[in-house]
Coordinates of C-alpha atoms in Angstrom, one line a residue:
M1 CA 37.6 47.0 221.9
V2 CA 38.6 49.5 224.7
E3 CA 38.5 53.2 223.8
V4 CA 41.7 54.5 225.5
T5 CA 41.7 58.2 224.6
A6 CA 38.3 58.9 226.1
E7 CA 39.2 57.3 229.4
R8 CA 42.9 57.7 229.9
G9 CA 45.8 60.0 228.8
K10 CA 44.2 63.0 230.4
Q11 CA 47.2 63.5 232.7
L12 CA 49.4 66.3 231.3
S13 CA 52.3 64.8 229.3
S14 CA 56.0 65.9 229.2
R15 CA 55.1 67.9 226.1
V16 CA 53.0 70.1 228.2
S17 CA 54.6 70.5 231.6
E18 CA 57.6 69.5 233.8
E19 CA 55.1 67.8 236.1
G20 CA 53.9 65.6 233.3
A21 CA 57.6 64.6 232.8
G22 CA 57.7 63.5 236.4
W23 CA 60.2 66.1 237.6
S24 CA 58.0 67.3 240.5
C25 CA 57.2 63.8 241.7
T26 CA 55.5 64.3 245.1
Q27 CA 54.5 60.6 245.6
I28 CA 56.4 57.6 244.3
G29 CA 54.2 55.0 242.7
T30 CA 53.2 51.6 244.0
F31 CA 55.5 49.7 241.7
A32 CA 58.0 49.1 244.5
Q33 CA 55.4 46.8 246.2
L34 CA 55.4 44.5 243.2
R35 CA 59.1 43.8 243.3
P36 CA 60.8 40.9 245.0
G37 CA 62.7 41.8 248.1
R38 CA 66.2 41.6 246.7
K39 CA 68.8 43.8 245.2
G40 CA 68.0 45.2 241.7
F41 CA 69.9 44.6 238.5
T42 CA 73.0 46.6 237.8
W43 CA 75.5 46.9 235.0
F44 CA 78.2 47.9 237.5
N45 CA 79.2 44.3 237.8
A46 CA 82.0 42.4 236.0
R47 CA 80.0 39.2 236.1
T48 CA 77.1 40.9 234.3
L49 CA 79.4 42.1 231.5
W50 CA 81.1 38.8 231.2
R51 CA 77.8 37.0 230.8
S52 CA 77.1 39.4 227.9
R53 CA 80.4 38.6 226.1
N54 CA 78.7 36.9 223.1
E55 CA 77.9 40.3 221.7
I56 CA 81.6 41.1 221.3
L57 CA 82.5 37.5 220.3
S58 CA 79.9 37.5 217.5
G59 CA 81.5 40.7 216.1
L60 CA 85.0 39.2 216.2
F61 CA 84.3 35.6 215.1
G62 CA 80.9 35.8 213.4
D63 CA 77.3 35.5 214.5
P64 CA 76.0 31.9 214.7
S65 CA 72.4 32.9 215.3
G66 CA 71.2 31.9 211.9
Q67 CA 72.6 28.3 212.2
V68 CA 71.2 27.9 215.7
R69 CA 67.8 29.4 214.7
R70 CA 67.5 26.9 211.9
R71 CA 68.0 24.1 214.4
W72 CA 65.3 25.5 216.7
V73 CA 62.9 25.9 213.7
A74 CA 63.5 22.3 212.6
E75 CA 62.9 21.0 216.1
Q76 CA 59.6 23.0 216.3
E77 CA 58.4 21.7 212.9
A78 CA 59.2 18.2 214.0
R79 CA 57.1 18.8 217.1
G80 CA 54.1 19.8 215.0
A81 CA 54.3 23.6 214.9
D82 CA 52.2 25.4 212.3
P83 CA 54.2 25.2 209.1
G84 CA 53.6 28.9 208.4
F85 CA 54.5 29.8 212.0
R86 CA 51.0 31.4 212.3
I87 CA 49.3 32.5 215.5
R88 CA 45.5 32.7 215.2
P89 CA 43.9 34.3 218.2
D90 CA 40.1 34.7 218.3
V91 CA 40.1 38.5 218.1
G92 CA 37.7 39.3 215.2
D93 CA 38.3 42.3 213.0
S94 CA 38.6 44.9 215.8
F95 CA 40.9 44.5 218.9
D96 CA 43.5 46.1 221.0
F97 CA 47.0 44.9 222.0
L98 CA 50.0 46.2 223.9
L99 CA 53.6 46.4 222.7
L100 CA 56.7 47.0 224.8
G101 CA 60.4 46.5 224.3
D102 CA 63.6 45.7 226.2
T103 CA 61.9 44.9 229.4
G104 CA 63.7 42.4 231.6
E105 CA 66.2 44.0 234.1
G106 CA 63.9 43.0 237.0
D107 CA 64.6 46.3 238.8
A108 CA 62.6 49.4 239.6
S109 CA 62.7 50.8 236.1
Q110 CA 61.0 47.6 234.8
Y111 CA 58.4 47.4 237.5
A112 CA 57.6 51.1 237.3
V113 CA 56.0 50.4 233.9
V114 CA 53.6 47.7 235.2
P115 CA 50.9 49.7 237.0
G116 CA 50.2 52.0 234.1
L117 CA 50.5 49.2 231.6
L118 CA 47.8 47.2 233.5
K119 CA 45.5 50.2 233.5
V120 CA 45.8 51.0 229.8
G121 CA 46.0 47.3 228.9
D122 CA 42.8 46.3 230.6
G123 CA 40.7 44.5 228.0
T124 CA 43.5 44.1 225.4
S125 CA 43.7 40.8 223.6
F126 CA 47.4 40.1 223.9
A127 CA 50.8 41.8 224.4
V128 CA 54.0 41.7 222.4
I129 CA 57.5 42.1 223.8
A130 CA 59.9 43.4 221.0
S131 CA 63.5 42.5 221.9
D132 CA 65.4 41.6 225.0
V133 CA 62.9 40.0 227.2
L134 CA 65.7 39.3 229.7
Y135 CA 69.0 40.8 230.8
P136 CA 71.8 40.2 230.8
A137 CA 71.9 36.8 229.0
G138 CA 68.4 35.4 228.6
S139 CA 68.8 32.6 231.2
G140 CA 65.6 30.5 231.7
N141 CA 66.3 30.6 235.4
E142 CA 65.7 34.3 235.7
Y143 CA 62.3 34.5 234.1
G144 CA 60.6 34.4 237.5
D145 CA 61.4 38.0 238.7
K146 CA 62.0 39.4 235.2
F147 CA 58.9 38.2 233.3
F148 CA 56.3 36.1 235.2
R149 CA 56.2 38.3 238.4
P150 CA 56.0 41.7 236.8
Y151 CA 53.3 40.7 234.3
Q152 CA 51.4 38.3 236.6
D153 CA 48.3 40.5 236.6
Y154 CA 48.2 41.1 232.9
D155 CA 45.2 39.0 231.9
A156 CA 46.0 37.9 228.4
P157 CA 48.7 36.0 226.5
I158 CA 52.1 37.5 225.9
Y159 CA 54.2 36.9 222.7
A160 CA 57.7 38.0 222.0
V161 CA 60.5 38.3 219.4
P162 CA 64.0 37.8 220.9
G163 CA 66.6 40.4 221.1
N164 CA 70.4 40.1 221.2
H165 CA 70.5 39.5 225.0
D166 CA 68.0 36.6 224.7
W167 CA 70.4 35.1 222.2
Y168 CA 73.4 35.1 224.6
D169 CA 71.8 32.0 226.1
G170 CA 71.5 30.3 222.7
L171 CA 67.8 31.2 222.9
G172 CA 67.3 28.3 225.3
G173 CA 65.4 30.3 228.0
F174 CA 63.3 32.1 225.4
M175 CA 62.3 29.0 223.5
R176 CA 61.5 27.1 226.8
V177 CA 59.3 29.9 228.1
F178 CA 57.5 31.1 225.0
C179 CA 57.4 27.9 222.9
D180 CA 57.6 25.2 225.6
A181 CA 60.5 23.8 223.6
P182 CA 63.0 21.3 225.1
P183 CA 66.7 22.1 225.0
L184 CA 68.6 21.6 221.8
R185 CA 71.0 18.7 221.7
P186 CA 74.6 20.0 222.4
K187 CA 76.6 20.6 219.3
P188 CA 80.3 21.3 220.1
E189 CA 81.9 24.1 218.2
R190 CA 85.7 24.3 217.5
G191 CA 88.0 27.2 217.5
L192 CA 88.4 30.3 219.7
R193 CA 84.7 31.2 219.4
G194 CA 83.7 27.8 220.7
L195 CA 86.2 28.1 223.6
L196 CA 85.0 31.5 224.7
W197 CA 81.4 31.4 223.8
R198 CA 78.9 31.5 226.6
K199 CA 77.0 28.2 226.6
P200 CA 73.3 27.9 227.3
E201 CA 72.6 27.6 231.0
P202 CA 70.8 24.4 232.2
I203 CA 67.3 25.3 233.2
D204 CA 66.1 24.4 236.7
E205 CA 62.7 22.9 235.8
R206 CA 61.3 23.1 239.3
R207 CA 62.2 26.7 239.6
L208 CA 60.7 27.5 236.2
A209 CA 57.5 25.6 237.1
E210 CA 57.1 27.7 240.2
A211 CA 57.6 30.9 238.2
R212 CA 55.0 29.8 235.7
K213 CA 52.4 29.6 238.4
L214 CA 52.4 33.4 238.6
R215 CA 50.9 33.5 235.1
S216 CA 48.8 30.4 235.2
R217 CA 45.2 31.7 234.7
P218 CA 43.4 30.3 231.7
S219 CA 42.9 33.8 230.3
Q220 CA 46.7 34.2 230.2
Q221 CA 47.3 31.1 228.2
A222 CA 47.2 31.0 224.4
T223 CA 44.9 28.4 222.8
E224 CA 46.4 25.7 220.7
Q225 CA 45.9 27.6 217.5
A226 CA 47.2 30.8 219.1
A227 CA 50.4 29.4 220.7
Q228 CA 53.7 30.9 219.8
P229 CA 55.4 28.5 217.3
G230 CA 59.0 29.8 217.2
P231 CA 61.3 32.8 217.4
Y232 CA 59.6 34.4 214.4
W233 CA 55.8 34.3 213.7
V234 CA 52.8 36.1 212.3
I235 CA 49.7 36.9 214.3
E236 CA 46.7 36.8 211.9
S237 CA 43.5 38.7 212.2
D238 CA 40.8 39.8 209.7
S239 CA 42.1 43.4 209.6
L240 CA 45.8 43.2 210.2
L241 CA 48.8 40.9 210.3
V242 CA 51.4 41.4 213.0
V243 CA 54.7 40.0 211.7
G244 CA 57.4 39.3 214.2
V245 CA 61.0 38.6 213.0
D246 CA 64.1 37.4 214.9
T247 CA 67.2 39.5 214.2
G248 CA 69.6 37.4 216.3
I249 CA 72.6 39.1 217.8
K250 CA 73.8 41.3 214.9
G251 CA 70.6 41.8 212.9
T252 CA 71.1 39.5 209.9
I253 CA 68.1 37.4 208.8
D254 CA 69.0 33.9 207.7
R255 CA 67.8 32.6 204.3
Q256 CA 65.1 30.3 205.8
Q257 CA 63.5 33.1 207.8
A258 CA 63.9 35.5 204.8
D259 CA 62.0 33.1 202.5
W260 CA 59.3 32.8 205.2
L261 CA 59.0 36.6 205.5
R262 CA 58.6 37.0 201.8
R263 CA 55.8 34.4 201.7
V264 CA 54.0 36.0 204.6
S265 CA 54.4 39.5 203.1
R266 CA 52.5 38.4 200.0
D267 CA 49.3 38.1 202.0
P268 CA 47.0 40.9 200.8
R269 CA 46.1 42.1 204.3
P270 CA 47.7 45.2 205.8
K271 CA 50.7 44.5 208.1
I272 CA 53.0 45.9 210.8
L273 CA 56.4 44.5 211.4
V274 CA 57.8 43.8 214.9
T275 CA 61.6 43.4 215.0
G276 CA 64.4 43.2 217.4
K277 CA 66.4 45.9 215.6
P278 CA 64.8 49.2 214.6
I279 CA 65.2 50.4 211.0
Y280 CA 65.4 54.1 211.7
T281 CA 67.0 55.3 215.0
R282 CA 69.0 58.3 216.1
N283 CA 68.5 59.9 212.6
E284 CA 70.2 56.9 211.0
Y285 CA 69.0 54.2 208.6
K286 CA 69.8 50.6 209.6
P287 CA 67.9 48.1 207.5
S288 CA 68.5 44.5 208.6
P289 CA 70.3 42.5 205.9
L290 CA 68.8 39.3 204.5
E291 CA 71.1 36.3 203.9
G292 CA 71.4 36.1 200.1
G293 CA 70.9 39.8 199.5
G294 CA 68.4 42.6 200.1
T295 CA 67.1 43.9 203.4
I296 CA 64.0 43.7 205.6
D297 CA 63.2 47.3 204.5
D298 CA 63.1 46.2 200.9
I299 CA 60.2 43.9 201.8
I300 CA 58.5 46.6 203.9
R301 CA 58.7 49.3 201.2
D302 CA 57.2 47.0 198.5
P303 CA 53.7 48.5 198.0
A304 CA 52.3 45.0 197.2
H305 CA 53.1 43.9 200.8
R306 CA 51.0 46.7 202.4
Y307 CA 53.2 47.4 205.5
V308 CA 52.0 50.4 207.3
A309 CA 54.4 50.4 210.2
A310 CA 57.7 48.8 211.5
I311 CA 58.3 48.8 215.2
G312 CA 61.6 47.8 216.7
G313 CA 63.1 47.5 220.2
D314 CA 66.8 47.3 221.1
V315 CA 67.2 51.1 221.6
H316 CA 65.8 52.1 225.0
N317 CA 63.5 55.0 224.3
Y318 CA 60.7 56.0 221.9
Q319 CA 61.2 57.5 218.4
R320 CA 58.8 57.8 215.5
Y321 CA 59.8 58.6 211.9
P322 CA 56.9 59.0 209.4
V323 CA 58.7 58.1 206.1
K324 CA 57.1 58.9 202.8
V325 CA 57.5 56.0 200.4
G326 CA 56.0 56.6 197.0
D327 CA 52.4 57.9 197.6
R328 CA 52.1 56.5 201.2
V329 CA 53.7 57.0 204.6
I330 CA 55.2 54.2 206.6
Q331 CA 55.6 54.8 210.4
Y332 CA 59.0 53.6 211.6
I333 CA 58.9 53.4 215.4
V334 CA 61.4 52.6 218.1
S335 CA 59.7 51.3 221.2
G336 CA 62.4 50.1 223.7
G337 CA 61.4 51.9 226.9
G338 CA 59.8 48.9 228.6
G339 CA 62.1 48.6 231.5
A340 CA 65.9 48.7 230.7
F341 CA 68.2 51.7 231.3
M342 CA 67.4 54.7 229.1
H343 CA 69.3 55.5 225.9
A344 CA 69.8 59.2 225.5
T345 CA 67.6 61.2 223.1
H346 CA 69.6 64.4 223.6
T347 CA 72.4 63.0 221.4
I348 CA 69.9 62.8 218.4
Q349 CA 70.8 65.7 216.1
R350 CA 68.3 67.6 214.0
V351 CA 66.3 64.9 212.1
D352 CA 66.5 64.8 208.3
V353 CA 66.9 61.1 207.5
A354 CA 64.7 59.8 204.6
G355 CA 63.3 63.2 204.2
V356 CA 61.6 63.3 207.6
H357 CA 61.3 66.8 208.8
E358 CA 62.4 67.6 212.4
D359 CA 58.9 68.9 213.1
D360 CA 57.3 65.6 212.2
F361 CA 59.8 63.5 214.3
R362 CA 58.7 62.5 217.8
C363 CA 60.7 61.1 220.7
Y364 CA 60.3 60.3 224.4
P365 CA 61.9 61.4 226.6
L366 CA 62.1 64.9 225.0
R367 CA 65.7 65.8 224.3
G368 CA 65.7 68.4 227.0
D369 CA 64.5 66.0 229.6
S370 CA 67.1 63.4 228.5
L371 CA 69.8 66.0 228.9
S372 CA 68.6 67.2 232.3
F373 CA 68.3 63.5 233.4
Y374 CA 71.9 62.7 232.5
S375 CA 73.2 66.0 233.9
Q376 CA 71.6 65.3 237.2
L377 CA 73.0 61.7 237.3
Y378 CA 76.5 62.6 236.5
A379 CA 76.5 65.7 238.6
K380 CA 76.0 63.4 241.6
R381 CA 78.1 60.5 240.3
L382 CA 81.1 62.6 239.4
R383 CA 80.5 65.2 242.1
M384 CA 80.5 68.0 239.5
K385 CA 77.6 70.2 240.5
W386 CA 78.3 72.6 237.7
I387 CA 77.2 70.2 234.9
Y388 CA 73.7 70.0 236.3
L389 CA 71.1 71.5 234.0
T390 CA 67.5 72.2 235.1
P391 CA 64.8 70.9 232.7
D392 CA 64.3 74.5 231.5
E393 CA 68.0 75.0 230.9
A394 CA 68.4 71.7 229.1
S395 CA 65.3 72.4 226.9
C396 CA 66.7 75.8 225.9
I397 CA 70.1 74.3 225.1
M398 CA 68.5 71.6 222.9
S399 CA 66.2 74.1 221.2
E400 CA 69.1 76.2 220.2
Q401 CA 71.2 73.2 219.1
I402 CA 68.4 71.6 217.1
G403 CA 67.0 74.8 215.8
N404 CA 63.3 74.3 216.7
D405 CA 60.8 75.8 219.0
P406 CA 60.8 74.3 222.6
V407 CA 58.2 71.5 222.7
R408 CA 56.8 72.8 226.0
P409 CA 56.5 76.3 227.5
L410 CA 59.7 77.4 229.2
G411 CA 60.7 80.0 231.8
Q412 CA 63.2 82.8 231.2
V413 CA 66.5 81.2 230.6
R414 CA 69.8 82.8 229.5
I415 CA 72.2 80.3 228.0
T416 CA 75.6 80.6 229.6
R417 CA 79.1 79.3 228.9
R418 CA 78.7 76.9 231.8
M419 CA 75.5 75.4 230.3
R420 CA 77.2 75.0 226.9
W421 CA 80.2 73.2 228.4
A422 CA 77.9 70.9 230.4
A423 CA 76.0 70.1 227.2
R424 CA 79.3 69.4 225.4
L425 CA 80.4 66.9 228.1
L426 CA 77.0 65.2 227.9
G427 CA 77.1 64.8 224.1
S428 CA 74.4 67.3 223.0
W429 CA 76.6 70.2 221.9
P430 CA 79.5 70.1 219.5
M431 CA 83.0 70.2 221.0
P432 CA 85.3 72.9 219.7
F433 CA 87.7 70.1 218.7
R434 CA 87.3 66.7 217.1
L435 CA 85.9 64.4 219.8
P436 CA 82.8 62.2 219.1
V437 CA 81.4 62.7 222.6
A438 CA 77.8 61.9 221.6
T439 CA 78.8 58.6 220.0
V440 CA 80.9 57.5 223.0
F441 CA 78.2 58.6 225.4
H442 CA 75.4 56.7 223.5
R443 CA 77.3 53.5 222.8
Y444 CA 79.5 53.0 225.8
L445 CA 78.2 54.9 228.8
S446 CA 74.4 54.3 228.7
E447 CA 74.7 51.0 230.6
L448 CA 76.5 52.9 233.4
S449 CA 73.6 55.4 233.6
D450 CA 70.9 53.2 235.0
W451 CA 69.0 54.5 238.1
D452 CA 66.2 53.3 240.3
T453 CA 64.3 56.4 241.3
P454 CA 61.7 58.5 239.4
P455 CA 61.4 59.9 236.9
F456 CA 62.2 56.9 234.8
F457 CA 61.0 58.0 231.3
K458 CA 59.8 54.5 230.4
Q459 CA 57.1 53.9 227.8
F460 CA 54.9 51.3 226.2
L461 CA 52.5 51.2 223.2
H462 CA 48.7 50.6 223.0
L463 CA 47.5 49.7 219.5
S464 CA 43.9 49.7 218.4
V465 CA 42.9 47.8 215.3
T466 CA 39.7 48.2 213.2
P467 CA 39.1 47.3 209.6
E468 CA 39.7 50.9 208.6
T469 CA 42.3 52.2 211.1
L470 CA 45.3 51.3 213.2
K471 CA 45.9 53.7 216.1
V472 CA 49.2 53.7 217.8
R473 CA 49.5 55.4 221.2
C474 CA 52.7 55.9 223.3
F475 CA 52.1 56.1 227.0
A476 CA 54.7 57.2 229.6
A477 CA 55.7 55.5 232.8
T478 CA 57.6 57.9 235.2
G479 CA 57.3 56.0 238.4
C480 CA 55.2 58.7 240.0
R481 CA 51.9 57.8 241.6
T482 CA 50.0 60.4 239.6
Q483 CA 51.1 59.0 236.3
E484 CA 50.5 55.4 237.5
L485 CA 46.8 56.3 238.0
D486 CA 46.6 58.1 234.7
P487 CA 49.5 57.3 232.3
P488 CA 50.3 60.4 230.2
L489 CA 49.8 60.1 226.4
E490 CA 53.1 61.2 224.8
D491 CA 52.3 60.5 221.2
E492 CA 49.5 59.2 219.0
V493 CA 49.2 58.4 215.3
S494 CA 46.3 57.1 213.2
I495 CA 47.1 54.9 210.2
S496 CA 44.6 54.1 207.5
L497 CA 44.2 50.4 206.7
S498 CA 41.7 50.8 203.8

């Protein structure tokens, strides 16, 4: 097991200095050398949005993920997959692994995570991607530049749970890459949903075979007993179970998967849940419903099941909520900063959900950095220089709005009317009239806020397991060379497993 704290994380983090946040980036990192020589991903494209139409259609006409998932599971069982969907790597009772979420745009913001991830991940036993391996629609023909190439030098197996974007291809690309599954037999669907629904894209097997060569070393392949069996699974070790669930497009768990989850959860070993949809995010509670009644969180909270953490992707930043449940604390974590555009944190109001105190809540980027980031972007994009807020100004605004002490030391800043109106337009300060700016900004404008220059405010997790303790560390990826060499440690929590 690699001891991370002693060797890495010495670089000052965003909680200490602007330099640690990447604002004074004097040398861009080497990540650009890893990228293929073609234009990066963009949401400013009608074709990209059209390929993602199944999100809207599932809301209008119902989410078919559960039905399709049952077909995938039946096919995997017929091919001899482990009946308990177990993954059994040879890791012993102490090991390390990585977890990152929402990775696959294939652009600078994804590749900027890679150098630091390889440094911190040296010696880890495996990695897990939590949600949205590929954007915009999970096509098996795009895994080359969005999965195999960026992680070609990560020297261990990678497992994944699918996100909503992976489902826009009917899970065809995901199942082919992670489970080596052949395509499902076509099953025509009637009605308007069947007419408009995006159908799975035929996979170019030659192209996929060439992409696989990028991760073809024996150390990168799972053994037969450690192969990924399906879209949901459980990684077993002596000290901890890592339970991965597939939340489909809209977050509902079908009855078959729910029954499996209950069976797995009765195992007496401690557990963490990895899910495509976080349960706590943006100071809101969003437990995924189970077909037939109840929620995933009902299973997590049952003390007999011994869950110590639940980690979800889908939201593209880092958040941690230590929720007291009875006489124990469960860590609910959002880890979706693995490569996609950044979801704002400056629109998260003072935290009080589930009794979590604001002082115990953690997020990355810091709210002030998020506000400054977006103010800079829109000052340029809209040619409105007056809305730009320096990191110091933005941090002061957020401190006054949230009612807490600034996380890092600030200079002398006097909050002005201009600053308040800039914060209002960017969703972090209440409007004097009814207009849900923060909601609109978070839900509908984030995709239009992607950029390809540092600082990126990306992140990934390093988890260390022993029989007594689980340590979860959040490392930053800014795109700056200094932080590539020594990724800043933004958050750390130790969880008892005894």
